[in-house]
Coordinates of C-alpha atoms in Angstrom, one line a residue:
X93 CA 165.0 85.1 30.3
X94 CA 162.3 87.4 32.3
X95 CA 163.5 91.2 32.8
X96 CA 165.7 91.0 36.2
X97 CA 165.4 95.0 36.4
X98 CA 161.9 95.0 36.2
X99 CA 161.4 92.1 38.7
X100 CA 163.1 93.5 40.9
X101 CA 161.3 97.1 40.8
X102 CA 157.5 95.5 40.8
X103 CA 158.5 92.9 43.7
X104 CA 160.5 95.2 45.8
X105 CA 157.4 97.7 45.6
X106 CA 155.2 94.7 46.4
X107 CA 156.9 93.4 49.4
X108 CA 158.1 96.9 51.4
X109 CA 155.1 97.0 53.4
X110 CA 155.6 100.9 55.7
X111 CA 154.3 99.1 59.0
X112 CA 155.4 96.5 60.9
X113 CA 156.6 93.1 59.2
X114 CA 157.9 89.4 59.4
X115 CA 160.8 88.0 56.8
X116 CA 160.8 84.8 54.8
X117 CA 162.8 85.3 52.3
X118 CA 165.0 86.5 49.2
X119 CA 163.2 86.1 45.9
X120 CA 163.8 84.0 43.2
X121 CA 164.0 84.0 39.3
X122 CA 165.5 82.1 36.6
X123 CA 166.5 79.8 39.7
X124 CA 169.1 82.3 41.3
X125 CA 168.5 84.3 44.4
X126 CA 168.1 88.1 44.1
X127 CA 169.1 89.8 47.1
X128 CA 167.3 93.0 46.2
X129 CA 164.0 91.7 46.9
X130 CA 163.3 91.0 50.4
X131 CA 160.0 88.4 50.7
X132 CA 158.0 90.3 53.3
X133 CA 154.8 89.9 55.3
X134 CA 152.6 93.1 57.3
X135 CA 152.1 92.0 60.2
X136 CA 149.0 94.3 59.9
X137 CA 147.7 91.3 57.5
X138 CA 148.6 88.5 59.7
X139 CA 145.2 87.7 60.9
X140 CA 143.7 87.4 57.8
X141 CA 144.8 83.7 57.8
X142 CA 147.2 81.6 55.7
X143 CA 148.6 77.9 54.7
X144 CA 151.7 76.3 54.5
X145 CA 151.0 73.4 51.8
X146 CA 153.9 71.3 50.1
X147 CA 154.6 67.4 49.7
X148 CA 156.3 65.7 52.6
X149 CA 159.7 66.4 53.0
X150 CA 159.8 69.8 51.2
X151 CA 160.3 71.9 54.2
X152 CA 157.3 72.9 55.7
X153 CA 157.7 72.4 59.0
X154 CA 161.3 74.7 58.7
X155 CA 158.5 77.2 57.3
X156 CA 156.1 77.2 59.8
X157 CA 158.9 77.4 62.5
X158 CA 160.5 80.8 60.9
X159 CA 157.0 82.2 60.8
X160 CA 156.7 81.7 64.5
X161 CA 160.2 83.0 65.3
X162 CA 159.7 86.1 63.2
X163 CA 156.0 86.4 65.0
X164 CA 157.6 86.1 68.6
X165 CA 161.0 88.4 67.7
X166 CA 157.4 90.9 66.9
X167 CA 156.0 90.7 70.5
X168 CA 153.1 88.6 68.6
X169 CA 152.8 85.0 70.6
X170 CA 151.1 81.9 68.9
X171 CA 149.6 78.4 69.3
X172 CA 151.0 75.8 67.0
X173 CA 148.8 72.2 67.1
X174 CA 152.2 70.0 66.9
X175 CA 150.7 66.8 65.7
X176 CA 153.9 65.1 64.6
X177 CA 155.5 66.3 67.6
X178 CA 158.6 68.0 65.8
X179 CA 158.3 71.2 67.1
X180 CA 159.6 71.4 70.4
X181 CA 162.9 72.7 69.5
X182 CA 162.1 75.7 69.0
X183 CA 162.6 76.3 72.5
X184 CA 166.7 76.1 72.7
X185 CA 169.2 77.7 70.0
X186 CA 170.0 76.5 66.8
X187 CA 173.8 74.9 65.4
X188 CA 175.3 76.6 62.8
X189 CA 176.6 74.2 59.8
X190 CA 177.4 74.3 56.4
X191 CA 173.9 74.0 55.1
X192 CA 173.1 76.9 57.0
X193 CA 176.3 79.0 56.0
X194 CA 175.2 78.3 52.7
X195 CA 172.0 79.6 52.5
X196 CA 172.4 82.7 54.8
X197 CA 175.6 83.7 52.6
X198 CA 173.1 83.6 49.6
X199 CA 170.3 85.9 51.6
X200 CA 173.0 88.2 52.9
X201 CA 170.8 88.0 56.0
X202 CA 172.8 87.1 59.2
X203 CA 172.3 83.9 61.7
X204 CA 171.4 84.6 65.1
X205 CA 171.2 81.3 66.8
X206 CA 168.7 82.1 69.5
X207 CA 165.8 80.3 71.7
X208 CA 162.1 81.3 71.7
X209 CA 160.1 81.9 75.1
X210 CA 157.8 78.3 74.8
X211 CA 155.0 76.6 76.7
X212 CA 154.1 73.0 76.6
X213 CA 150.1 72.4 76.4
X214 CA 148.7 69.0 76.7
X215 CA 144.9 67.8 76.7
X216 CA 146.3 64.1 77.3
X217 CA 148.7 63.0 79.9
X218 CA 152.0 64.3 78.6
X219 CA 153.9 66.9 80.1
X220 CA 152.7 70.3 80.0
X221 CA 149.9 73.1 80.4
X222 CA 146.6 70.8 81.7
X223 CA 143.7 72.5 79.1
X224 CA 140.6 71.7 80.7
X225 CA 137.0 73.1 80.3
X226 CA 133.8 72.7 82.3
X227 CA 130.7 70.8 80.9
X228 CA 128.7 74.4 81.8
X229 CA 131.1 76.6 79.5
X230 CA 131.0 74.0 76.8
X231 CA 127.2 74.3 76.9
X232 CA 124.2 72.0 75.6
X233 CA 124.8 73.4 72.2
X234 CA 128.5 72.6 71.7
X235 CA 128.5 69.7 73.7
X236 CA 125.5 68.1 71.5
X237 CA 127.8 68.8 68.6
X238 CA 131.0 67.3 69.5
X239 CA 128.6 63.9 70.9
X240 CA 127.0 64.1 67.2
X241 CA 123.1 64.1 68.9
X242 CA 120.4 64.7 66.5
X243 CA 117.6 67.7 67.5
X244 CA 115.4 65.4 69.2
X245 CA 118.6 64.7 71.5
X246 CA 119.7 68.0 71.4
X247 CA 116.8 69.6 72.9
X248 CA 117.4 67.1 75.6
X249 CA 120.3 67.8 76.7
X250 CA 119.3 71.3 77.1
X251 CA 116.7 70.9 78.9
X252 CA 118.8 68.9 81.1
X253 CA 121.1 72.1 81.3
X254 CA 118.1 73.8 82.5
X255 CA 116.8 71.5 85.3
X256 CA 120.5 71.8 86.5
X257 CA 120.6 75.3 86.6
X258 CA 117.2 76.1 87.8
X259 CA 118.5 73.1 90.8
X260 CA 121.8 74.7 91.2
X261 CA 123.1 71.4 90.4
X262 CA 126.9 72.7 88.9
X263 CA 128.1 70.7 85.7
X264 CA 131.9 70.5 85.8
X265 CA 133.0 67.5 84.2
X266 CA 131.2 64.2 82.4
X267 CA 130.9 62.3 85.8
X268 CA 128.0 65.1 86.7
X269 CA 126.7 64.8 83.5
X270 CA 125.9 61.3 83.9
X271 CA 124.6 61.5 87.0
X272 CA 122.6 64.1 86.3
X273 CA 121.1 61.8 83.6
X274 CA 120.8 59.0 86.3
X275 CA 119.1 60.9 88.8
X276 CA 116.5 62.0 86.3
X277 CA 115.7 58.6 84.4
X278 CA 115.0 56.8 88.1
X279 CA 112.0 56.5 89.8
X280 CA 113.3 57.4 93.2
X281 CA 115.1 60.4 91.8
X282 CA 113.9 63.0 89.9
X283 CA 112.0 61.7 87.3
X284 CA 108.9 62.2 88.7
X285 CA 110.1 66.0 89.0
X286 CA 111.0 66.4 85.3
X287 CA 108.0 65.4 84.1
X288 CA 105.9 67.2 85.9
X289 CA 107.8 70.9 85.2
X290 CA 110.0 70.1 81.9
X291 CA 107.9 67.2 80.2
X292 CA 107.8 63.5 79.7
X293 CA 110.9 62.3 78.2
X294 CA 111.4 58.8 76.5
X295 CA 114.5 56.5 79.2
X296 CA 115.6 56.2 74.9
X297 CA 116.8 59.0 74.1
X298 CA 118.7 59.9 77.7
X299 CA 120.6 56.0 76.8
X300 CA 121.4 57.5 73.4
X301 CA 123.0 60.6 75.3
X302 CA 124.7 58.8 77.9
X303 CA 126.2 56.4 75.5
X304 CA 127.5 59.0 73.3
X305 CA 129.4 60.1 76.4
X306 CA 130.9 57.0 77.4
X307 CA 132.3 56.9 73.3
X308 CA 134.1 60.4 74.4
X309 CA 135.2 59.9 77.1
X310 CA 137.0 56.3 75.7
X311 CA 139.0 59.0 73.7
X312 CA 140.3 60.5 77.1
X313 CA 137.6 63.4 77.2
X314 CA 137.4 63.1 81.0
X315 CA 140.5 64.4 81.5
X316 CA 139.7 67.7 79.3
X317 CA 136.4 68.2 81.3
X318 CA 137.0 70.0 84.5
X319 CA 138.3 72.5 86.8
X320 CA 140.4 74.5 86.4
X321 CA 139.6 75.6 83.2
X322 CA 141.9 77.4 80.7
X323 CA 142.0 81.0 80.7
X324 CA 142.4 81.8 77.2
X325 CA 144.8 85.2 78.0
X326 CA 147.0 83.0 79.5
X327 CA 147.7 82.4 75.0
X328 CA 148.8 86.1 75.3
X329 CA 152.2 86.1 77.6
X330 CA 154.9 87.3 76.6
X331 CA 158.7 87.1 77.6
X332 CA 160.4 90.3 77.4
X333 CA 160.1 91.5 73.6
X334 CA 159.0 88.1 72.7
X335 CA 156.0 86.8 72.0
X336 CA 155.8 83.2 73.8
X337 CA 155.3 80.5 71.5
X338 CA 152.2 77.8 72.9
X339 CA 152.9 74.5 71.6
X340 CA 149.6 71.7 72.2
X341 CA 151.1 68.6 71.8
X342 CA 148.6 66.5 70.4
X343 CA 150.3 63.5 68.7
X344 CA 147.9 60.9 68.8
X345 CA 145.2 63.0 67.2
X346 CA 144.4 60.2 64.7
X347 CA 143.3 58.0 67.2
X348 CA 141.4 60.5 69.3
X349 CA 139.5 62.7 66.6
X350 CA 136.5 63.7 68.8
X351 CA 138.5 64.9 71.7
X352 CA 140.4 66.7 69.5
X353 CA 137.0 67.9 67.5
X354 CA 135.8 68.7 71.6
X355 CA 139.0 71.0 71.7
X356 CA 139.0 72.9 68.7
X357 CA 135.4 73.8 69.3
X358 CA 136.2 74.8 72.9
X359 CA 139.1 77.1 71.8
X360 CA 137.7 78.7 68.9
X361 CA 134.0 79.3 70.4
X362 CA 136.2 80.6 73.5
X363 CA 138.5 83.1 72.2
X364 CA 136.1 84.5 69.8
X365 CA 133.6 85.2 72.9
X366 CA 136.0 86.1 75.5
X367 CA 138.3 88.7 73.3
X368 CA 137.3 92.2 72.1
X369 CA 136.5 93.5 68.8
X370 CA 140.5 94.5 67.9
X371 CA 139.8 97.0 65.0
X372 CA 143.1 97.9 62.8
X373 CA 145.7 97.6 65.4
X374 CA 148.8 97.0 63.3
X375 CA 149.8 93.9 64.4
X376 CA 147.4 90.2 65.4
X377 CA 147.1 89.3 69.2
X378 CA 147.4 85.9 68.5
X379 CA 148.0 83.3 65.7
X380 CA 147.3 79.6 65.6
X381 CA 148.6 77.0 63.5
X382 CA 146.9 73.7 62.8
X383 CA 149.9 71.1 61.6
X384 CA 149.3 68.4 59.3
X385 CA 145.5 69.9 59.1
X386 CA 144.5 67.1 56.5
X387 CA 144.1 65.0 59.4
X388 CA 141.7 67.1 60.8
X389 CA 139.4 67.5 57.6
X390 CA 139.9 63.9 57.4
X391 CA 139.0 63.2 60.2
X392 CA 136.9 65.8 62.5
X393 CA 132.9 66.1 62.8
X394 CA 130.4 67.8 60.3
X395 CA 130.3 70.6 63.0
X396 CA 134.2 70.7 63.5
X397 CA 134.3 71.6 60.2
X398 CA 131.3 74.5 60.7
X399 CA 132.8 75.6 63.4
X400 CA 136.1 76.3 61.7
X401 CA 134.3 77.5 58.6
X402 CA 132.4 80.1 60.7
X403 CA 135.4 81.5 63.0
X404 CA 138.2 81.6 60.0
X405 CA 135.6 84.2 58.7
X406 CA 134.7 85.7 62.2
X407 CA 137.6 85.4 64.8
X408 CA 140.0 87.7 62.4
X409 CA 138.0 90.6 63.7
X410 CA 139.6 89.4 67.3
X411 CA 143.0 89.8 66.0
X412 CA 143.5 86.0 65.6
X413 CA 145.4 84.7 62.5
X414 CA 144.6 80.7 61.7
X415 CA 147.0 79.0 59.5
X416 CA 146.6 75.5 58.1
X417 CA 149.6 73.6 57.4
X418 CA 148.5 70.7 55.1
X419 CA 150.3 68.7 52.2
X420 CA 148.4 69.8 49.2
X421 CA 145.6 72.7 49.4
X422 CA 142.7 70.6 48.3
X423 CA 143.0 69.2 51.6
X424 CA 141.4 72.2 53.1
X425 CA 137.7 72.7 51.9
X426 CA 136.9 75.0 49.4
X427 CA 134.7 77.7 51.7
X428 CA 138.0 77.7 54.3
X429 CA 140.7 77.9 51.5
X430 CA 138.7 80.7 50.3
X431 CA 139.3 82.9 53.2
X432 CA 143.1 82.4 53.2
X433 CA 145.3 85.5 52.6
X434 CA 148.5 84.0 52.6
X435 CA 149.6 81.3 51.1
X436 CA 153.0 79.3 51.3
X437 CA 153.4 76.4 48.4
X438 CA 156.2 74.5 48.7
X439 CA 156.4 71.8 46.3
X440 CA 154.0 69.9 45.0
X441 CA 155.0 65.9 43.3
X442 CA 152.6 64.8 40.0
X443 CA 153.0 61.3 40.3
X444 CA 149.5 60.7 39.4
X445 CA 146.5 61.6 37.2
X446 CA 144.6 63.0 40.9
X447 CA 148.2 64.8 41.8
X448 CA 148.2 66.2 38.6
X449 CA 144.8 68.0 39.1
X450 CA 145.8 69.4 42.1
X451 CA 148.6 70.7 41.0
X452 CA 146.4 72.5 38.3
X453 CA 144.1 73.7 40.6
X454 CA 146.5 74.9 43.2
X455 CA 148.2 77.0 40.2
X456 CA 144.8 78.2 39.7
X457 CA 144.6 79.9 42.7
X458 CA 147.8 82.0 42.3
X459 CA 147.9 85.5 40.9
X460 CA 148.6 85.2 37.4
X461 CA 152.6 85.8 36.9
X462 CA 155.2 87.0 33.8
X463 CA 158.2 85.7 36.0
X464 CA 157.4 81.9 36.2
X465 CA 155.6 78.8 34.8
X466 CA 153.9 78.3 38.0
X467 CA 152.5 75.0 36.7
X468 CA 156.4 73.6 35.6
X469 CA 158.2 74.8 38.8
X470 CA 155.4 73.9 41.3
X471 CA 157.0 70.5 40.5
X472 CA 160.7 71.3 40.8
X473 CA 161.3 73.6 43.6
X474 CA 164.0 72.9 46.1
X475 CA 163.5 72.1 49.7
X476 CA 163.3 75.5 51.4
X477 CA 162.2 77.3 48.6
X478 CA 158.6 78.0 48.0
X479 CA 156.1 80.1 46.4
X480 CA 154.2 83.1 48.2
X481 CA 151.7 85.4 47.5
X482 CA 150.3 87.3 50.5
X483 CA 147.9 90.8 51.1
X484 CA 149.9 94.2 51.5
X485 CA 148.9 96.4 53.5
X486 CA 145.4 97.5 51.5
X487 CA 144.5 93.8 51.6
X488 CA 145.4 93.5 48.1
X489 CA 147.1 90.4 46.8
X490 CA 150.7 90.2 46.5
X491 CA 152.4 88.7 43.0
X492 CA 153.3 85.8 43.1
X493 CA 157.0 85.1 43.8
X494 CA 159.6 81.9 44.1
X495 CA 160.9 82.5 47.9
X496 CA 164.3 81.0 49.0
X497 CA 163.2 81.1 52.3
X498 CA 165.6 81.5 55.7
X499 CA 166.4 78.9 58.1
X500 CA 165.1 78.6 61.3
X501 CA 167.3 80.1 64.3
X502 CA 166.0 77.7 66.9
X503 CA 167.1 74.3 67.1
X504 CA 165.7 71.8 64.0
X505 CA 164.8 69.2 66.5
X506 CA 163.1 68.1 69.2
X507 CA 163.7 68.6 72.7
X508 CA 164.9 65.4 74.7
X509 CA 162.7 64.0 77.8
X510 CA 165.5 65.5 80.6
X511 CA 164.8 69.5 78.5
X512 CA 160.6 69.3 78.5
X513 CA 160.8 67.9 82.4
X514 CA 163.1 71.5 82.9
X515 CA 160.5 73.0 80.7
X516 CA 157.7 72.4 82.4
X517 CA 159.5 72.1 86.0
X518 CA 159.8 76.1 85.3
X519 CA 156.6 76.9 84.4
X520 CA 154.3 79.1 86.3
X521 CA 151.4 78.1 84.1
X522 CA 151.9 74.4 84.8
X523 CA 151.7 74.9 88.5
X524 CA 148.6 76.9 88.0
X525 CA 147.1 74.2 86.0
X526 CA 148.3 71.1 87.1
X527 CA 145.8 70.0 89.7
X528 CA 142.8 69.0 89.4
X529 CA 140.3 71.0 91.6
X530 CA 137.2 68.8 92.6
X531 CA 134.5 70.6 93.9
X532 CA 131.2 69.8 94.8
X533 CA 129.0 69.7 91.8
X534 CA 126.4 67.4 90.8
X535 CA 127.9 64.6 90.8
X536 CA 128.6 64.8 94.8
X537 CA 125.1 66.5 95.2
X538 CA 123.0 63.9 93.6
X539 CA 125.1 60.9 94.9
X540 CA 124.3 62.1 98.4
X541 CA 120.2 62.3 97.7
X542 CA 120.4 58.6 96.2
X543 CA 122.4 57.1 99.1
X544 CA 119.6 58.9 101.3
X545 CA 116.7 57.7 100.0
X546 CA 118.4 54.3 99.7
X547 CA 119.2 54.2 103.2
X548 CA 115.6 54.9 104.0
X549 CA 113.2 53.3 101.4
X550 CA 109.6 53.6 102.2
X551 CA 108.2 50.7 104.3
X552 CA 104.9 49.3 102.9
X553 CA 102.1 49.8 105.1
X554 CA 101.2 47.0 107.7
X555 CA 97.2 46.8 107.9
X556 CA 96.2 46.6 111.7
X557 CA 93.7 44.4 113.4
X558 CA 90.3 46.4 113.7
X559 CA 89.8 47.9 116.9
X560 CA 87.4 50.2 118.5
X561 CA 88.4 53.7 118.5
X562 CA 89.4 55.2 122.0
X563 CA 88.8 58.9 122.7
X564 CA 92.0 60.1 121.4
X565 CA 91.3 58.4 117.8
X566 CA 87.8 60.3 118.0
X567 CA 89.3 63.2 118.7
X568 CA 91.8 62.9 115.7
X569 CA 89.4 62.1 113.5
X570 CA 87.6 65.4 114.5
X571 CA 88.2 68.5 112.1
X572 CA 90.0 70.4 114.5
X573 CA 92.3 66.9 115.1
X574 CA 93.0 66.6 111.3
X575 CA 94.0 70.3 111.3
X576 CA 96.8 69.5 114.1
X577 CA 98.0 66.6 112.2
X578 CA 98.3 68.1 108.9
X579 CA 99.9 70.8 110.3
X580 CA 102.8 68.0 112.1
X581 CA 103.1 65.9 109.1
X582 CA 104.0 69.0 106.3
X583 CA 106.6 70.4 109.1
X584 CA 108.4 66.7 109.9
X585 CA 108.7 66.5 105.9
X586 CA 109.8 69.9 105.7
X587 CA 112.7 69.3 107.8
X588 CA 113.7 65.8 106.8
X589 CA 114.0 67.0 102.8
X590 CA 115.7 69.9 104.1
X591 CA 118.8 67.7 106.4
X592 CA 119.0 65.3 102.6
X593 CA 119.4 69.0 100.6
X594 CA 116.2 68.9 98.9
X595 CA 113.6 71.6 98.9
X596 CA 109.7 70.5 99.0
X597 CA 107.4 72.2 96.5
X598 CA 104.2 73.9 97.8

């Protein structure tokens, strides 16, 4: 039997953070709940990121949803990425029952069934906030990414970019891309043009490019690309004390993993450019949390995964938590995990040799403890109860401590079709978003040069029968008659390109 007195004085000492916190829990020893020690998390450590791992059916999703209440009853608002679609409840009060009785008698916490300020977010065509981004704030660089070019490609696409900015041609969604990369590769159009002031570029590689966009936008990426775009603060509301929750519904991520590769990249590269350097304020200014994130590592790009490597290490300075909610920890790769503050483990099943080593290695990771055999009741802890070990407030780790963890005070369901059409009927930020603004942009621009010049192709030159030349062909064939007709000829072209949009180069 471990020393009650004693765990109580180290983990009480460990867990009273003197700022700001959220609550999880009562901790746990010799499998009874000790009320003295309150499971507590600085909200001053928040953004130094977290996961939620445990088998299926141990509770996580009951975890991740009293993390964001706590967070919004803080004034802290989040994004959760609700693959499975559970999550929506959160938005109307909870039911008292027995279960819950039970487990709030044995915290000595009390039950407040309450709703959570919420906004639906949608990059597909379910009901909710319309995300969209232009092709021009993506930029060559991210955009070459997500469509997986190599550098030769790469540096086409930039220079592509270029000719469209130095052309004031406006790239707002994929339908301007490709007819940008039309006009360019076409005789009539602007290839000529390209050549001669960016370089001879093989038809080849612009085919490779355009086909890599037709393969996003089969994943629905046309309907991410355009105006208006997302305005990141719009993450930041807030409903009277209470932080709103954002919830992306993104259920059919396993059949769509570029567009959802094209949106992580957007949102990350996006809130780490767009908000300031935060500095110690107390509390984060934002927290996302990626559900069921195996599927992501699973299944996202090389440079998904970069890019998440790179702004779990970077976008904490913003004061932006990321939390990975995954089944085991070895899902998340080793440079990420590594970066994790907190850490959530709900149970974990051996059924296997390779469950077994995970298990071992996810024991590994924990601070070394007196109180438990982490590696024995890893394997046996009840649903709702989990391990935690967290930073205090000097960013040092926490020990590690069995949590019976509270129970959500929002409802443990979804919400029905008849509740997200009031939802979203309600919202002021789905009447912002909801239309589609189409405004003229390449697409438009270049379409009206190629109807031009095919309504007026140039007509071959008819040889005439040889004449003698009268006085006013003598006189035009003079110096001072060549002069006039120059002169006639560059100002009749001047103003024809300039009726068709098109400027001539001297």
């Amino acid at each position: 039997m471990a020393d009650k007195a004693k765990f109580i004085q180290e983990l009480s000492t460990r867990y009273t953070p003197k700022g700001e916190f959220i609550t999880l829990g009562k901790g746990m020893l010799d499998g009874e709940v000790v009320t003295e020690v309150d499971v507590t998390i600085p909200l001053k450590t928040v953004n130094r990121h977290g996961l939620i791992a445990g088998a299926t059916g141990t509770g996580k999703t009951k975890t991740l949803q009293v993390f964001v209440e706590q967070l919004s009853k803080a004034g802290v608002p989040s994004l959760v990425l609700d693959i499975k679609g559970d999550f929506s409840g959160i938005a109307e009060p909870g039911v008292e029952n027995t279960i819950i009785q039970e487990r709030y008698s044995k915290t000595g916490f009390s039950f407040t069934p309450q709703r959570f300020p919420v906004e639906l977010m949608s990059i597909s065509a379910e009901k909710g906030v319309k995300l969209r981004s232009t092709v021009t704030e993506f930029g060559p660089v991210l955009l070459g990414k997500i469509l997986q070019l190599n550098e030769t490609q790469q540096s086409i696409l930039s220079i592509v970019f270029k000719y469209c900015d130095d052309k004031g041609l406006p790239l707002i969604d994929l339908d301007d891309l490709k007819k940008v990369l039309q006009y360019v590769t076409d005789a009539d159009g602007g290839k000529a043009e390209l050549a001669q002031n960016y370089g001879n570029i093989a038809p080849a590689s612009f085919g490779a490019i355009l086909r890599s966009i037709v393969a996003l936008e089969q994943q629905g990426a046309a309907q991410f690309f355009g105006e208006p775009s997302f305005d990141v603060y719009d993450l930041l509301a807030k409903e009277g004390e209470k932080g709103v929750v954002n919830i992306l519904r993104v259920g059919d991520i396993q059949n769509k993993p570029e567009l959802f590769s094209t949106f992580m990249l957007s949102l990350f590269a996006e809130i780490y450019m767009t908000f300031p350097e935060e500095g110690d304020s107390g509390k984060p200014k934002l927290v996302l949390f990626i559900d069921e994130a195996h599927l992501i590592f699973n299944e996202a790009s090389k440079a998904l995964l970069n890019q998440i490597e790179t702004m779990v290490k970077l976008i904490r300075s913003k004061g932006v938590g990321i939390y990975f909610i995954t089944q085991i920890p070895g899902d998340v790769p080793e440079n990420v995990l590594s970066q994790l503050g907190l850490k959530i483990q709900h149970a974990l099943r051996g059924f296997t040799a390779k469950d077994r080593k995970e298990i071992d290695k996810a024991v590994e990771n924990y601070p070394i403890t007196e109180y438990y055999n982490a590696g024995q009741l890893i394997q046996n802890l009840g649903i709702g109860e989990a391990f935690v070990t967290a930073l205090d407030e000097k960013g040092i780790p926490t020990p590690l401590v069995q949590t019976y963890l509270i129970s959500p005070e929002s409802r443990m369901d979804v919400l029905t079709p008849g509740e997200v059409l009031d939802l979203t009927n309600q919202s002021a930020l789905v009447a912002k978003y909801e239309t589609p603004v189409n405004k003229e942009s390449a697409y438009e621009i270049l379409s009206a040069r190629m109807d031009a010049a095919a309504a007026n192709p140039a007509q071959p030159a008819v040889k005439p029968a040889k004449q003698e030349p009268g006085m006013f062909e003598q006189v035009m064939k003079s110096s001072a008659g060549r002069t006039v007709t120059n002169i006639i000829v560059r100002e009749a072209t001047n103003a024809f390109l300039g009726m068709i949009g098109l400027k001539r180069r001297r």
